[in-house]
Amino acid sequence: MHPFSISVADDPGRAVAAHAQDDHLSYIAGGTDLLGLMKDGAAFPAHLLDINDLPGLAGVDATPDGGLRIGALARMSDVAANAEVRERFPVIAEGLLFAASGQLRNMASMGGNIMQRTRCSYFRDGDDPACNKRRPGSGCSALDGLNRNHAIFGWSDACVATHPSDVAVALAALEADVVVLGRAGERSIPIADFHRLPGGTPERDTVLGRGELIVAVEVRAQAEGRASHYLKVRDRQSYEFALVSVAAAVETEGRRLRSVRLAMGGVAHKPWRLTAAETALRGADLDDIGALEAAIATSFTDARPLAHNAFKADLSRRAVLRALQTAGARA
Amino acid sequence: MNAVGQPMPRTDGRLKVTGAARYSADVPLDGMAHAAIVHSTIANGRTVSIDTTSAEEAPGVVAVFTHHNMPRMNPTPEPWSHLHPHGQSYLPLLADAVHYAGQPIALVIAETLDQATYAGTLIKVEYEADQPVVFNRETAKEAVDPPPFLWPVASSVGDADEGIATAAVTIDQTYTTSDRHHNQMEPHVSTAVWDADETLTLYETTQHIFGARELVSIVLGIPPEKITIVSHFLGGGFGGKAYVWPHTLLAALAAKVVNRPVRLQLTRAQMYSMVGHQAATIQQVVLGAGEDGTLAGIRHDSISPTPVFDDYIEYAALAARSLWAAGTGIATNHKVVHVNRNTPTAMRSPHEALGHFALESAMDELAYATGVDPVALRLLNDTEIDPYSGRPFSTRAMRECLTKGAERFGWDERTPEPRSMRDGRYLIGQGMASAIYTHWRWPAKARVTVHQDGSALVETGTHELGTGTYTVMQQVAADALGVAPEKVTVRLGDTRLPASHPSIGSATMANAGASVMLAAKAARDRAIELALAGRDAPFAGAEPDDVLVADGRLVLARKSLEITYAELLARNGLSTVVGDGDYDPVEEALGPKAVFSFSAVFAEVRVDPDLGLVRLNRFVGAYDAGRIINPRTARSQAIGGIIWGVGQALLEQSETDPETARFANRNYSGYLVPTNADIPELDVLFAGGFDEEASPLGAKGLGELTAVSVAPAIANAVHHATGKRVRDLPITVEKIL
Ligand SMILES: Cc1cc2nc3c(=O)[nH]c(=O)nc-3n(C[C@H](O)[C@H](O)[C@H](O)COP(=O)(O)OP(=O)(O)OC[C@H]3O[C@@H](n4cnc5c(N)ncnc54)[C@H](O)[C@@H]3O)c2cc1C
Ligand code: SF4
């Protein structure tokens, strides 16, 4: 690892100011992703600003309109164990619990989680292969290389990576906001707009800029929250990133779907909303499998699998159906 | 009470869980420097220039080596031998050539590991790169016949093709296994210390201290008596630490030049290219059988990759030579493809675990083709004569493994039709497979010393790989001496101790164990002599055979006389009695009988047919490993082996990037091994018993046997569950959907 210095931030405003001034400064929270990236030569911050002591960012609190504000420094395990979260938004608790390992969840923060970078093996390869995310302009090794774990939606020739966060997928289904503190104060970014598609600049994962700090994630109160579920499909039963995952949240009237929210992980450079399917599913009967399947399929007409992940489109449709049924059973 | 046969807990368990056990990287040394290897990013070509200027100026750097200034080494010896085994013949840092990705091209020595690693990143390398060759079905067409390595490359008994051509039923299928890496928790590490008198001590992660000493001696040109190799505990070996890999030699040479101890530990990623792995195989199995399932002919051919400079062979077809009888004939062959990679090596369970996947999958296909139950099919083709050598098996409890295993599993309740068993939304599948495992007989020496206080010391140059060697040797010596196991201390893993064989091939219990038994008996006999004819001899006039030993005493039951070891030694003014054990068996192949271990294993899987997910529900393994010395450590071996096999079946694959020929997923995050959540309750039972041909202890090899045939049992269960025959490991989602 390269040499670096580290200091501890005590005030959010000053942290943001320091971040704005120094292109080589990086925040560090749990460090569970950043240190790995530094060891793999995929991040080279000269200075780390430890934000763990910043006051007021670790809570899970009710908002005036009945939603939840989850602090950026709240640990994954604490959020997953929070009673409000478990009862009102099981999709969040599950998205967290199915992620990483117990030890990692105790260290890892919510802000760090949605900021974590792709697990594309080329991106993490210390021997520096062609990777536009690692070294802009060097090419994309995965495009014609090993791409089983890569995207089927929204990729570009410059990058076919997926975003690895589980809880971000749950948050996408719940249309959460990422609350960001900048030099001009706080702003809220809908999570759908927070992560980017790769386009020609895959080195940028999110819209977050210099001099900005995530302070919280806000989830509105919503009927769909309770009847929600996070399904993670992976080769190994535990401790693995998703092959594909589905966050489903529904509101029903009897067995009929009144409203559906669906987002997927493991299929794109960002949590992938299935808006076409959501519309098509409205009014569908949970027991009419054929209708559900047809409605789900509407979101897959633009799937573009790569050489090694053709199965993902099929697997995704099946996973969405399962997640929908499980969420529906909670309604 | 005998200690042998008791489920004694590990004597070193507490040391290990408290962190007090000193592994090779834990040995503290004054003035030690740390080494970091810089490796090639190309897989084929040469380095044109290596600029080390910035690295040399970096903080803490002591020295930087490249092929320009690395001291020369002798070539690795030919022919290859277990007595001085090199992992690969090609030694890096001697020339500018690059033959595989991740080949060492520079070595940095610094005060701390971080400094060495960082300085390594400052080295600028210019390459002239050629397109590398990787292993795949296309390049496999270039396979060639290798020279023999461990066994004959090809075999033919009778006329297999005739048996197949005239058979009522034939199965002809291709099966493939993936590249896999050992991924021991403990990385390879070598610490080299030179003394003023030019003696070299290596604290080494090795399963073969004496072989390491010989190889280092030959390649570095120093007499073996000037070399000491120490390895007290291993954090997993699995064959990967059996031979000497280049980094060990680099550490020794560098320490000499910088004139201080040097520790060289490989990174996790470097463990994919600087030490061995299990090569992928493409295997073809052809079975010819009668309508009742009686085998007439077996043909088994395998192709595996090897580097451009070596001819390593995965003997996948070996199993077919001796597993089942085939009336008309059995033929096997192996070919290799030269590609740009490092040399593969033995990995639990080399050869057999690969070959059994193909052969025992094919047997299941035959069961379905003939309508014969898979267990019945194996009972039908069981044999008491080794078809390959024509010798009778010493012991072969295959029938017992099959019947006892089937009974424990509840095989009777299985409905054979694929997709006929369900549990809610899940498809349930039950499959089984059998296995045969090579038994190795190797010479081994040991020394047992009984002290005046009645305690005993066992000294032998074998190894503790995590398997429980300290404990079982204690048990063996305790019984032979007639003392309580707590009275016995065991010393292992140092070339200053009596020489033993490599701890590979599941050979330690049967061979090193035999030497310990012989040494303890020699010490006991020496004590009996004293009791019969020593000073103030208590049993004067009696015959040695009349004397028994128990509870730290020598007993002449006939006369109700007894004396403790302690008293006997005191009476004779001796501080110790010493016995030497020199176990020198004939090579297995030259013995009158064929010695192998056997198993039958049964798996039940649960398949989510919608999502293509396969999970193991339960597993029963029945093993004939001769006499079981310690049921607890034996069961632990079996559990570990089964889990190892689950990895092979469902998860493990080292993926090669087609462009760069690098192993792409070279870390624990990308290379999946089973977690606890993947493993249900595992049921282990032992069949068979004392095998005098195998060892004076009656024990046969167990550890590796248990990792064999897990994969075909699971694949067969997956077929039973889903109707899909997966002939390519691992069995991942896309192969089920
Ligand atoms: C072996 C392993 C397995 C894993 N498995 C999973 C999994 O299955 N599913 C899953 O979702 N995740 C998984 N993870 C990822 C893990 O969840 C993330 O590493 C973790 O959430 C990151 O949080 P952190 O606090 O440690 O972030 P850090 O490592 O401290 O930071 C990560 C990045 O976020 C930035 N950052 C941190 N906080 C803020 C903030 N408040 N504002 C702006 N930027 C910020 C940092 O500058 C850095 O760039 C796994 C990780 C590992 C190592
Ligand atoms: S997919 Fe993206 S991250 Fe992976 S190699 Fe291509 S550019 Fe790099």
PDB file of N, CA and C in Angstrom, chain B residues 541-579:
ATOM      1  N   GLY B 541      15.045 -64.037  35.442  1.00  0.00           N
ATOM      2  CA  GLY B 541      14.643 -65.410  35.143  1.00  0.00           C
ATOM      3  C   GLY B 541      13.412 -65.528  34.283  1.00  0.00           C
ATOM      4  N   ALA B 542      12.634 -64.440  34.163  1.00  0.00           N
ATOM      5  CA  ALA B 542      11.429 -64.512  33.334  1.00  0.00           C
ATOM      6  C   ALA B 542      11.790 -64.291  31.863  1.00  0.00           C
ATOM      7  N   GLU B 543      10.826 -64.577  30.981  1.00  0.00           N
ATOM      8  CA  GLU B 543      11.018 -64.365  29.547  1.00  0.00           C
ATOM      9  C   GLU B 543      10.477 -62.985  29.160  1.00  0.00           C
ATOM     10  N   PRO B 544      11.108 -62.338  28.179  1.00  0.00           N
ATOM     11  CA  PRO B 544      10.597 -61.011  27.767  1.00  0.00           C
ATOM     12  C   PRO B 544       9.106 -61.044  27.423  1.00  0.00           C
ATOM     13  N   ASP B 545       8.663 -62.113  26.785  1.00  0.00           N
ATOM     14  CA  ASP B 545       7.265 -62.175  26.357  1.00  0.00           C
ATOM     15  C   ASP B 545       6.282 -62.252  27.528  1.00  0.00           C
ATOM     16  N   ASP B 546       6.794 -62.579  28.692  1.00  0.00           N
ATOM     17  CA  ASP B 546       5.902 -62.665  29.848  1.00  0.00           C
ATOM     18  C   ASP B 546       5.587 -61.275  30.423  1.00  0.00           C
ATOM     19  N   VAL B 547       6.367 -60.305  29.992  1.00  0.00           N
ATOM     20  CA  VAL B 547       6.232 -58.979  30.605  1.00  0.00           C
ATOM     21  C   VAL B 547       5.222 -58.134  29.829  1.00  0.00           C
ATOM     22  N   LEU B 548       4.301 -57.567  30.560  1.00  0.00           N
ATOM     23  CA  LEU B 548       3.337 -56.642  29.947  1.00  0.00           C
ATOM     24  C   LEU B 548       3.650 -55.235  30.428  1.00  0.00           C
ATOM     25  N   VAL B 549       3.161 -54.252  29.667  1.00  0.00           N
ATOM     26  CA  VAL B 549       3.315 -52.873  30.131  1.00  0.00           C
ATOM     27  C   VAL B 549       1.939 -52.224  30.217  1.00  0.00           C
ATOM     28  N   ALA B 550       1.737 -51.473  31.303  1.00  0.00           N
ATOM     29  CA  ALA B 550       0.476 -50.746  31.479  1.00  0.00           C
ATOM     30  C   ALA B 550       0.639 -49.738  32.601  1.00  0.00           C
ATOM     31  N   ASP B 551      -0.042 -48.607  32.451  1.00  0.00           N
ATOM     32  CA  ASP B 551      -0.067 -47.585  33.511  1.00  0.00           C
ATOM     33  C   ASP B 551       1.322 -47.161  33.972  1.00  0.00           C
ATOM     34  N   GLY B 552       2.259 -47.119  33.067  1.00  0.00           N
ATOM     35  CA  GLY B 552       3.600 -46.665  33.429  1.00  0.00           C
ATOM     36  C   GLY B 552       4.413 -47.730  34.146  1.00  0.00           C
ATOM     37  N   ARG B 553       3.932 -48.954  34.095  1.00  0.00           N
ATOM     38  CA  ARG B 553       4.618 -50.053  34.792  1.00  0.00           C
ATOM     39  C   ARG B 553       4.916 -51.207  33.862  1.00  0.00           C
ATOM     40  N   LEU B 554       5.952 -51.963  34.264  1.00  0.00           N
ATOM     41  CA  LEU B 554       6.205 -53.251  33.633  1.00  0.00           C
ATOM     42  C   LEU B 554       5.642 -54.286  34.596  1.00  0.00           C
ATOM     43  N   VAL B 555       4.912 -55.224  34.063  1.00  0.00           N
ATOM     44  CA  VAL B 555       4.175 -56.145  34.927  1.00  0.00           C
ATOM     45  C   VAL B 555       4.523 -57.585  34.559  1.00  0.00           C
ATOM     46  N   LEU B 556       4.851 -58.344  35.557  1.00  0.00           N
ATOM     47  CA  LEU B 556       5.034 -59.780  35.354  1.00  0.00           C
ATOM     48  C   LEU B 556       3.856 -60.436  36.068  1.00  0.00           C
ATOM     49  N   ALA B 557       2.797 -60.580  35.329  1.00  0.00           N
ATOM     50  CA  ALA B 557       1.520 -60.942  35.934  1.00  0.00           C
ATOM     51  C   ALA B 557       1.595 -62.299  36.629  1.00  0.00           C
ATOM     52  N   ARG B 558       2.315 -63.210  36.005  1.00  0.00           N
ATOM     53  CA  ARG B 558       2.410 -64.572  36.510  1.00  0.00           C
ATOM     54  C   ARG B 558       2.855 -64.579  37.984  1.00  0.00           C
ATOM     55  N   LYS B 559       3.744 -63.664  38.310  1.00  0.00           N
ATOM     56  CA  LYS B 559       4.280 -63.646  39.679  1.00  0.00           C
ATOM     57  C   LYS B 559       3.771 -62.449  40.475  1.00  0.00           C
ATOM     58  N   SER B 560       2.782 -61.774  39.924  1.00  0.00           N
ATOM     59  CA  SER B 560       2.257 -60.568  40.563  1.00  0.00           C
ATOM     60  C   SER B 560       3.351 -59.571  40.912  1.00  0.00           C
ATOM     61  N   LEU B 561       4.321 -59.450  39.997  1.00  0.00           N
ATOM     62  CA  LEU B 561       5.395 -58.487  40.210  1.00  0.00           C
ATOM     63  C   LEU B 561       5.202 -57.308  39.264  1.00  0.00           C
ATOM     64  N   GLU B 562       5.618 -56.137  39.726  1.00  0.00           N
ATOM     65  CA  GLU B 562       5.580 -54.987  38.821  1.00  0.00           C
ATOM     66  C   GLU B 562       6.595 -53.947  39.242  1.00  0.00           C
ATOM     67  N   ILE B 563       6.974 -53.132  38.296  1.00  0.00           N
ATOM     68  CA  ILE B 563       7.908 -52.045  38.594  1.00  0.00           C
ATOM     69  C   ILE B 563       7.613 -50.901  37.628  1.00  0.00           C
ATOM     70  N   THR B 564       7.675 -49.685  38.120  1.00  0.00           N
ATOM     71  CA  THR B 564       7.418 -48.547  37.227  1.00  0.00           C
ATOM     72  C   THR B 564       8.672 -48.268  36.407  1.00  0.00           C
ATOM     73  N   TYR B 565       8.445 -47.594  35.264  1.00  0.00           N
ATOM     74  CA  TYR B 565       9.595 -47.164  34.461  1.00  0.00           C
ATOM     75  C   TYR B 565      10.525 -46.324  35.324  1.00  0.00           C
ATOM     76  N   ALA B 566       9.943 -45.455  36.143  1.00  0.00           N
ATOM     77  CA  ALA B 566      10.741 -44.530  36.948  1.00  0.00           C
ATOM     78  C   ALA B 566      11.661 -45.299  37.900  1.00  0.00           C
ATOM     79  N   GLU B 567      11.067 -46.245  38.599  1.00  0.00           N
ATOM     80  CA  GLU B 567      11.857 -47.034  39.545  1.00  0.00           C
ATOM     81  C   GLU B 567      12.962 -47.811  38.839  1.00  0.00           C
ATOM     82  N   LEU B 568      12.579 -48.386  37.707  1.00  0.00           N
ATOM     83  CA  LEU B 568      13.515 -49.220  36.952  1.00  0.00           C
ATOM     84  C   LEU B 568      14.735 -48.411  36.520  1.00  0.00           C
ATOM     85  N   LEU B 569      14.458 -47.203  36.018  1.00  0.00           N
ATOM     86  CA  LEU B 569      15.568 -46.365  35.563  1.00  0.00           C
ATOM     87  C   LEU B 569      16.431 -45.955  36.742  1.00  0.00           C
ATOM     88  N   ALA B 570      15.786 -45.596  37.855  1.00  0.00           N
ATOM     89  CA  ALA B 570      16.531 -45.168  39.048  1.00  0.00           C
ATOM     90  C   ALA B 570      17.410 -46.312  39.533  1.00  0.00           C
ATOM     91  N   ARG B 571      16.834 -47.462  39.589  1.00  0.00           N
ATOM     92  CA  ARG B 571      17.563 -48.623  40.076  1.00  0.00           C
ATOM     93  C   ARG B 571      18.809 -48.894  39.233  1.00  0.00           C
ATOM     94  N   ASN B 572      18.687 -48.600  37.940  1.00  0.00           N
ATOM     95  CA  ASN B 572      19.809 -48.857  37.040  1.00  0.00           C
ATOM     96  C   ASN B 572      20.705 -47.640  36.844  1.00  0.00           C
ATOM     97  N   GLY B 573      20.405 -46.592  37.592  1.00  0.00           N
ATOM     98  CA  GLY B 573      21.217 -45.385  37.488  1.00  0.00           C
ATOM     99  C   GLY B 573      21.168 -44.749  36.105  1.00  0.00           C
ATOM    100  N   LEU B 574      20.027 -44.926  35.452  1.00  0.00           N
ATOM    101  CA  LEU B 574      19.898 -44.374  34.096  1.00  0.00           C
ATOM    102  C   LEU B 574      18.975 -43.158  34.126  1.00  0.00           C
ATOM    103  N   SER B 575      19.298 -42.159  33.313  1.00  0.00           N
ATOM    104  CA  SER B 575      18.359 -41.037  33.223  1.00  0.00           C
ATOM    105  C   SER B 575      17.317 -41.302  32.133  1.00  0.00           C
ATOM    106  N   THR B 576      17.658 -42.143  31.157  1.00  0.00           N
ATOM    107  CA  THR B 576      16.711 -42.428  30.071  1.00  0.00           C
ATOM    108  C   THR B 576      16.899 -43.846  29.556  1.00  0.00           C
ATOM    109  N   VAL B 577      15.857 -44.356  28.932  1.00  0.00           N
ATOM    110  CA  VAL B 577      16.055 -45.449  27.975  1.00  0.00           C
ATOM    111  C   VAL B 577      15.520 -44.975  26.640  1.00  0.00           C
ATOM    112  N   VAL B 578      16.224 -45.331  25.598  1.00  0.00           N
ATOM    113  CA  VAL B 578      15.905 -44.797  24.279  1.00  0.00           C
ATOM    114  C   VAL B 578      15.617 -45.941  23.324  1.00  0.00           C
ATOM    115  N   GLY B 579      14.611 -45.751  22.474  1.00  0.00           N
ATOM    116  CA  GLY B 579      14.340 -46.734  21.429  1.00  0.00           C
ATOM    117  C   GLY B 579      14.304 -46.040  20.076  1.00  0.00           C
TER     118      GLY B 579
END
